mmCIF file of C-alpha atoms in Angstrom:
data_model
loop_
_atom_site.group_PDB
_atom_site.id
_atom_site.type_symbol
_atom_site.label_atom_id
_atom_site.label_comp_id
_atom_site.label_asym_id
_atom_site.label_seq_id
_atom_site.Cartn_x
_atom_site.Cartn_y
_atom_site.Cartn_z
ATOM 1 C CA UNK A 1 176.562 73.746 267.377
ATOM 2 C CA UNK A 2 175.163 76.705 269.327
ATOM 3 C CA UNK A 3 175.478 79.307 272.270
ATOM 4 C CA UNK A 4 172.646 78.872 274.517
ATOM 5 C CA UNK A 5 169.208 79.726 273.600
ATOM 6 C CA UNK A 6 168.496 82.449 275.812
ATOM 7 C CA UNK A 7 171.226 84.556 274.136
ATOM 8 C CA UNK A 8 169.442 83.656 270.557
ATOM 9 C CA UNK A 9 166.059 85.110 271.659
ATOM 10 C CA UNK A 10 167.577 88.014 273.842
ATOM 11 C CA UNK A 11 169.814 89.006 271.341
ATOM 12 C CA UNK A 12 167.884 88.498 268.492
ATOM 13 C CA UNK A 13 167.094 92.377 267.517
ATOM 14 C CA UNK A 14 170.593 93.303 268.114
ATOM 15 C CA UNK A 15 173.242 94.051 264.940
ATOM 16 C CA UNK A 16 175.933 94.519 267.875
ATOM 17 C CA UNK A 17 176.411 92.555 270.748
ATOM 18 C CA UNK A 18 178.306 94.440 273.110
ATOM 19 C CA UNK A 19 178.139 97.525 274.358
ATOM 20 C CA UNK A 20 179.274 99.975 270.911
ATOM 21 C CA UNK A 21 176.926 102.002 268.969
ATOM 22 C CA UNK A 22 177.187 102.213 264.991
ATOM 23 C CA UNK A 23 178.888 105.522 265.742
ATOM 24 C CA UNK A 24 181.993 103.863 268.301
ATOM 25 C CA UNK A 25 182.139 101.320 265.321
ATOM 26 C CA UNK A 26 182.669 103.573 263.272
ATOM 27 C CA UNK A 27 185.402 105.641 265.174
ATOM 28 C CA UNK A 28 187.190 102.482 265.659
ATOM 29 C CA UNK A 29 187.344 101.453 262.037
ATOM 30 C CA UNK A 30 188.541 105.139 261.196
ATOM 31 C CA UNK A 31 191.028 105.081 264.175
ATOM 32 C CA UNK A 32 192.611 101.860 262.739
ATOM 33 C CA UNK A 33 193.468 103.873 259.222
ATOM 34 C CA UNK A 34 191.752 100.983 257.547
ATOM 35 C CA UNK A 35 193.636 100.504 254.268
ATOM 36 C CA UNK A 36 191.305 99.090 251.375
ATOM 37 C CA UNK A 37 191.846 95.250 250.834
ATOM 38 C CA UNK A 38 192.915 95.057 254.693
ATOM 39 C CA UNK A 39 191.771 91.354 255.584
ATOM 40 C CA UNK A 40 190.247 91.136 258.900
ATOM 41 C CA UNK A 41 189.460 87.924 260.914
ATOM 42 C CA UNK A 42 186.738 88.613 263.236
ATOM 43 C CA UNK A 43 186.537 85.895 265.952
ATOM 44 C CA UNK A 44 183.089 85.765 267.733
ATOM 45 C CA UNK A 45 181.920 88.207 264.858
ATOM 46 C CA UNK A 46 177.979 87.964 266.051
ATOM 47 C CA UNK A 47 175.586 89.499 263.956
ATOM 48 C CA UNK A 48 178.206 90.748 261.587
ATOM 49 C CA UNK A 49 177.609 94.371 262.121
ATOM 50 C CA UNK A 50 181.527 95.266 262.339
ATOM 51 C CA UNK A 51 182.984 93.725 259.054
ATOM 52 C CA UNK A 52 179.974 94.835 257.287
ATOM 53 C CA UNK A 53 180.167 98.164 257.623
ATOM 54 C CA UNK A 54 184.102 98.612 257.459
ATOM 55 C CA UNK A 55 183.934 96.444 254.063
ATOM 56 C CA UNK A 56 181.018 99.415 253.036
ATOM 57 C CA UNK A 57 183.022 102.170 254.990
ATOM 58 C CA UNK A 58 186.526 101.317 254.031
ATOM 59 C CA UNK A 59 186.500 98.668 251.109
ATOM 60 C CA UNK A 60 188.253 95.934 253.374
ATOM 61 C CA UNK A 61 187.493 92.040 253.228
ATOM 62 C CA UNK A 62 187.228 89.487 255.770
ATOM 63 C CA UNK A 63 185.974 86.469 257.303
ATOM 64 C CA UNK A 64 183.850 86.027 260.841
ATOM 65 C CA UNK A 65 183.375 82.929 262.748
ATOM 66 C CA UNK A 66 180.741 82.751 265.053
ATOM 67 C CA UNK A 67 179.136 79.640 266.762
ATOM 68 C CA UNK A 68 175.450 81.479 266.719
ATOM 69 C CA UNK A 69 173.519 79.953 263.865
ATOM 70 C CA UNK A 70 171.209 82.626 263.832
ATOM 71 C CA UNK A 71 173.514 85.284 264.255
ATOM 72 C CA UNK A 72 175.635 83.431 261.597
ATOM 73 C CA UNK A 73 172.608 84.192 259.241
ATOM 74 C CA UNK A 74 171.897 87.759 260.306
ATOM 75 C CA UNK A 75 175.698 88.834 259.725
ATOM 76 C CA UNK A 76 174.868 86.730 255.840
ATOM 77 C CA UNK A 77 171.932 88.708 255.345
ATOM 78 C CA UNK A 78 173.566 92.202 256.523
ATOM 79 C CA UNK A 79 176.311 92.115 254.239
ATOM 80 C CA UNK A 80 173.631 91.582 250.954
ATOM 81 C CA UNK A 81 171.897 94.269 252.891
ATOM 82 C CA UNK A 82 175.089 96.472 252.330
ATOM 83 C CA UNK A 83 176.209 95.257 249.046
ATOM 84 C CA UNK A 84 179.205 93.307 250.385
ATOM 85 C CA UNK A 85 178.644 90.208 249.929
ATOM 86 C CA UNK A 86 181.697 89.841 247.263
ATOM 87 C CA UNK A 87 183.892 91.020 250.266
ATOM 88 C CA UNK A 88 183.177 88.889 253.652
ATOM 89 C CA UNK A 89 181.906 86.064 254.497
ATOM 90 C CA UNK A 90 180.794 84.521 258.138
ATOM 91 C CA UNK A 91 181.241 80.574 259.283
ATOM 92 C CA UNK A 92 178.673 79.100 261.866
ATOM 93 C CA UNK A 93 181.534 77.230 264.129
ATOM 94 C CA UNK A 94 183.203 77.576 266.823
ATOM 95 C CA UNK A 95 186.030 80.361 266.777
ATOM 96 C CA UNK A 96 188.144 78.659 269.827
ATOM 97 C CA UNK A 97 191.377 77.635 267.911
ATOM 98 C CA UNK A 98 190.747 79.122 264.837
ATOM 99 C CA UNK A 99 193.734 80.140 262.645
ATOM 100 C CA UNK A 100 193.254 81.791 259.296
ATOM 101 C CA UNK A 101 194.709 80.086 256.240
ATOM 102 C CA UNK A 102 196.281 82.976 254.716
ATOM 103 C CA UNK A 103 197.768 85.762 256.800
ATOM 104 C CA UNK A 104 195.494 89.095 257.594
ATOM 105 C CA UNK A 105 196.322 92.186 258.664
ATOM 106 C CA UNK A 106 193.661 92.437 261.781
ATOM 107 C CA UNK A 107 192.798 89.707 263.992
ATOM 108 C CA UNK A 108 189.695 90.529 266.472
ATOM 109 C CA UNK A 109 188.273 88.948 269.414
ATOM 110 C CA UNK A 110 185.640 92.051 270.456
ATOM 111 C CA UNK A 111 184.011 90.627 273.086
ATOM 112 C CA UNK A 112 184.350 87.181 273.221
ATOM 113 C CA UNK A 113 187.918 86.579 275.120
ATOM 114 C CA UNK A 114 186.151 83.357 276.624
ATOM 115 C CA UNK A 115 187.442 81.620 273.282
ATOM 116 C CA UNK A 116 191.111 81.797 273.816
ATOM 117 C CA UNK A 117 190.384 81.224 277.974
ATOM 118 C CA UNK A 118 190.697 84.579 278.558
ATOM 119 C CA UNK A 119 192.666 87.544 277.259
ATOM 120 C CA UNK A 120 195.924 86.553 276.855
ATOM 121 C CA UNK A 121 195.416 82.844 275.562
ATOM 122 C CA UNK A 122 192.936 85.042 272.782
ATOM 123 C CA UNK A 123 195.920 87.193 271.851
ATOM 124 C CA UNK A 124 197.935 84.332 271.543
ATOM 125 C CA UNK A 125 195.154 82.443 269.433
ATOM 126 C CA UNK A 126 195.016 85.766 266.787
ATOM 127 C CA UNK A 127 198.720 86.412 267.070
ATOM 128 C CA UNK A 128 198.849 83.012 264.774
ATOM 129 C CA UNK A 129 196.571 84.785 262.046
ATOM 130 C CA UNK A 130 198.241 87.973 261.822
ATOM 131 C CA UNK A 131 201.176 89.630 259.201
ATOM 132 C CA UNK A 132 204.099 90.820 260.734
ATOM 133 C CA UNK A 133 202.898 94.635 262.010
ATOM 134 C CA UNK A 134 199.285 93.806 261.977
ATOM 135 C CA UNK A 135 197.195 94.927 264.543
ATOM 136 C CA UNK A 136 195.146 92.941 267.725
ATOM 137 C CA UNK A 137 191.811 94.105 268.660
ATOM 138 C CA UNK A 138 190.588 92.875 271.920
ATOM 139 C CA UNK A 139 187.372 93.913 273.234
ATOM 140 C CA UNK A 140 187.298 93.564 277.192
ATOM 141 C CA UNK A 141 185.340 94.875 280.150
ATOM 142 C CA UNK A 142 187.286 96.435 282.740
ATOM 143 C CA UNK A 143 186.461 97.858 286.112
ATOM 144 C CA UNK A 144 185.244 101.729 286.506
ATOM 145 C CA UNK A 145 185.654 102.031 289.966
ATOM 146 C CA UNK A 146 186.809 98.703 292.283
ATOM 147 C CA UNK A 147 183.490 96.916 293.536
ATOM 148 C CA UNK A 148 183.833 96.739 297.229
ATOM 149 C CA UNK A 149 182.553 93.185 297.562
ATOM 150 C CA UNK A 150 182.290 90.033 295.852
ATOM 151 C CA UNK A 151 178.526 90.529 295.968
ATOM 152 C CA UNK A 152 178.687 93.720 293.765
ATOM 153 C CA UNK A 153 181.457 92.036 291.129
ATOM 154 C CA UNK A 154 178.488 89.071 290.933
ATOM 155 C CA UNK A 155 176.076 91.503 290.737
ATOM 156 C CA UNK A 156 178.096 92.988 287.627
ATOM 157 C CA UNK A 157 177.750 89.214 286.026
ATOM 158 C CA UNK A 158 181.257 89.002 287.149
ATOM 159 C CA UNK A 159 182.173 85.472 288.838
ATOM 160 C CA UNK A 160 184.773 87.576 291.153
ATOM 161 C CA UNK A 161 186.566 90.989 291.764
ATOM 162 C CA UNK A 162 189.492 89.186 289.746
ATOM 163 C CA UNK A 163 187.448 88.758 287.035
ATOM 164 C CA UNK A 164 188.352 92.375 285.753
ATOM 165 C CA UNK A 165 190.925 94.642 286.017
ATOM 166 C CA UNK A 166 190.893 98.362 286.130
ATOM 167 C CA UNK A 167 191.881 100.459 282.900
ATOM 168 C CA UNK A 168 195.203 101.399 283.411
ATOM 169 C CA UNK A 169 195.860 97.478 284.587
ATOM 170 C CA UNK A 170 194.123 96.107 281.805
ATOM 171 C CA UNK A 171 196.280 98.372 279.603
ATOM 172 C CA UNK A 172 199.437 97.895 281.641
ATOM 173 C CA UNK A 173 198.652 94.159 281.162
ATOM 174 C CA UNK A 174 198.896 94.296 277.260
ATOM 175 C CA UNK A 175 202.296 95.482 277.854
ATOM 176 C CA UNK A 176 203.417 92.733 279.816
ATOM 177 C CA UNK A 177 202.317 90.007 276.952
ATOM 178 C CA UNK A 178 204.705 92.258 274.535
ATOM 179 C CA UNK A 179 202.388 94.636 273.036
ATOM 180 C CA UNK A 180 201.929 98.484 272.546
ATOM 181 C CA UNK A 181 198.681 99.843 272.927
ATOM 182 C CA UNK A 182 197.975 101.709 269.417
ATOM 183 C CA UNK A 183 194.856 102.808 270.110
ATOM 184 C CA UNK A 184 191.241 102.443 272.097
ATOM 185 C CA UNK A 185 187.572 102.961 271.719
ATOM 186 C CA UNK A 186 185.770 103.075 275.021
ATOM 187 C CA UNK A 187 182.134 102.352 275.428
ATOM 188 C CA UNK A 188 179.778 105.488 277.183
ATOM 189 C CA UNK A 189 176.589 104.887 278.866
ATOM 190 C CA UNK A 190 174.366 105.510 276.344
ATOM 191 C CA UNK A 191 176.013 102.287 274.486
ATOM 192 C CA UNK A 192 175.561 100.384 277.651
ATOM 193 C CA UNK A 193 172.584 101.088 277.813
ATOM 194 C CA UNK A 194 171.547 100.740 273.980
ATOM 195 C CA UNK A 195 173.085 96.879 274.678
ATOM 196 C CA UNK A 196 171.273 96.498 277.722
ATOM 197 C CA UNK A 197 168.176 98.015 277.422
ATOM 198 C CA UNK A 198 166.982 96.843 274.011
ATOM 199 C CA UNK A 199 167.218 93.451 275.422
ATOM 200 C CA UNK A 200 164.181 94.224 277.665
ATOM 201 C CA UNK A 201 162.250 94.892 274.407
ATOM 202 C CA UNK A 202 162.728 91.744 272.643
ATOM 203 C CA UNK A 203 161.781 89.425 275.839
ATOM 204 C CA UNK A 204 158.591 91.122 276.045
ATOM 205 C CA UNK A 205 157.971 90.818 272.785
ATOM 206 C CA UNK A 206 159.116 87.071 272.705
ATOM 207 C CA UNK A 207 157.017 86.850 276.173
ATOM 208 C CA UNK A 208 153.671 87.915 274.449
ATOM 209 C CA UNK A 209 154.189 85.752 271.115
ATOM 210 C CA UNK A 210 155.665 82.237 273.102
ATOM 211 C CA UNK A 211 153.932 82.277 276.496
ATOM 212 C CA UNK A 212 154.187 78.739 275.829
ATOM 213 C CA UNK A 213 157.207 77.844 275.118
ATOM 214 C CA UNK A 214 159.695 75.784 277.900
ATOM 215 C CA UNK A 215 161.975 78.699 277.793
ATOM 216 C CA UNK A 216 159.617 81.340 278.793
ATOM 217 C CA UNK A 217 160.026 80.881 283.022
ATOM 218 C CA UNK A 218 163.717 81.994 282.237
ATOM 219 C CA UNK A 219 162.969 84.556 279.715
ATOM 220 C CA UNK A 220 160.133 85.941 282.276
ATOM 221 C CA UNK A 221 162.947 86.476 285.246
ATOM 222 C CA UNK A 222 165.762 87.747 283.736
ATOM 223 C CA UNK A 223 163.023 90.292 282.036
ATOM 224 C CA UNK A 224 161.624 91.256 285.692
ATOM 225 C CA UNK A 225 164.705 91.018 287.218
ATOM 226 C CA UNK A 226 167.952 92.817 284.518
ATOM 227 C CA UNK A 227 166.633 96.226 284.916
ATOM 228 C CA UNK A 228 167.170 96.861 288.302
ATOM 229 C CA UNK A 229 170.464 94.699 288.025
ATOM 230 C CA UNK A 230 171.593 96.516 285.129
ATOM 231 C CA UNK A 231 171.021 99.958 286.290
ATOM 232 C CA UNK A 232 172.762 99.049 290.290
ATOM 233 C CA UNK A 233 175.667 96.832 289.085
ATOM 234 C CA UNK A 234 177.004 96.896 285.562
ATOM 235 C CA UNK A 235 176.099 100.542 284.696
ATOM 236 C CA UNK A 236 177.765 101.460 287.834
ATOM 237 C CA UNK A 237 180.277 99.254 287.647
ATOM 238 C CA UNK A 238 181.640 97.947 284.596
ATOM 239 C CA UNK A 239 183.369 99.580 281.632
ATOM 240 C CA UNK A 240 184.197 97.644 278.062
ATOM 241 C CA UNK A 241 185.970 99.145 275.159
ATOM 242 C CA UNK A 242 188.222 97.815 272.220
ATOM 243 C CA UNK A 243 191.954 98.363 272.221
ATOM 244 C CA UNK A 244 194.454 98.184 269.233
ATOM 245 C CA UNK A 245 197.481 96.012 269.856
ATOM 246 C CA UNK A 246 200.705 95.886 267.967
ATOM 247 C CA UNK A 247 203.524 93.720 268.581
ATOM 248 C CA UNK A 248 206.757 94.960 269.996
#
């Protein structure tokens, strides 16, 4: 069990996979008014980077699932790194469906909304993890401004328009599956482009040391090609943040 290898090798470098800096984590884990001993499931929990640093930052525990082998093992060797080890632990497997045997009191998807089929199936999917006045966090792109055409929305790595809604209908749509909005972290440019952009690094570097290797046609295009993408469509384009969710 793993996600494809492209996102292993361009990937590989990052401790966050999406578009936050350590400094939006770290709003985000203050915003929440982390209590210590909090248990937080982290669905999709990449490299690790989140529960790591909130178990340092705030003395919480938790548990991520991630279907990444090697970003299984990065999150295992970041929380040694940090000294908490004791306090979370990460599970190479696949998050879809995944229901925590004992209660906690946050559930996150940041990011990763494919594994409940989308947002509201993921809310669902956490809802069945969470005490009674816990908190949701869904991370989600959303729409800056409306792309004009279908062309632009691809262009974006979206499959349509639909795809994404803008930011007062993504938050509007919370409300309509039963939730408050609590709070939000947004992503700025420079995280965008800290995701983005040290992406290009790595598949050089990967480039130079495996100009061999049967994945290194792919790796080659999407290296000549993102940059321009990146910098017409999704900076443009495409907005992503992390919003607290409490049941009404």
């Amino acid at each position: 069990m793993d996600i494809p290898r492209i996102f292993n090798v361009t990937e590989s470098a990052h401790r966050i996979h999406n578009p936050f800096t350590p400094e939006k984590l770290a709003t985000l884990g203050a915003a929440l008014r982390l209590e210590p001993e909090t248990r937080v499931l982290d669905l999709g929990s990449g490299s690790g980077e989140m529960l790591c640093t909130w178990a340092r930052d705030h003395r919480i525990g938790g548990t991520g699932i991630d279907k990444s082998q090697l970003f299984t093992e990065q999150a295992k060797l970041r929380a040694k790194e940090l000294g908490v080890a004791d306090r979370v632990e990460f599970i190479h497997g696949d998050a879809a469906g995944y229901v925590a045997d004992e209660k906690v009191g946050v559930a996150a998807c940041v990011g990763a909304t494919w594994i409940g089929g989308g947002v509201a199936g993921t809310i669902a999917l956490l809802a069945q993890s969470l005490h009674t006045g816990g908190i949701i966090l869904i991370g989600e792109p959303y729409w800056l401004r409306l792309p004009p055409t279908e062309d632009i929305a691809k262009g974006c790595l979206a499959g349509s328009i639909s795809d994404f809604l803008m930011l007062p209908g993504l938050l509007a749509s919370f409300h309509t599956l039963g939730y408050d909005v609590v709070e939000m972290v947004l992503a700025d440019q420079d995280g965008w482009d800290r995701y983005e952009a040290a992406k290009w690094l790595t598949m050089r570097r990967w480039l130079d040391a495996n100009p061999g290797d049967d994945l290194a046609k792919d790796i080659r295009a999407q290296l000549s090609s993102e940059p321009e993408r990146y910098a017409a469509y999704t900076r443009e384009y495409l907005g992503w943040g992390v919003f607290a969710l409490m049941a009404r």
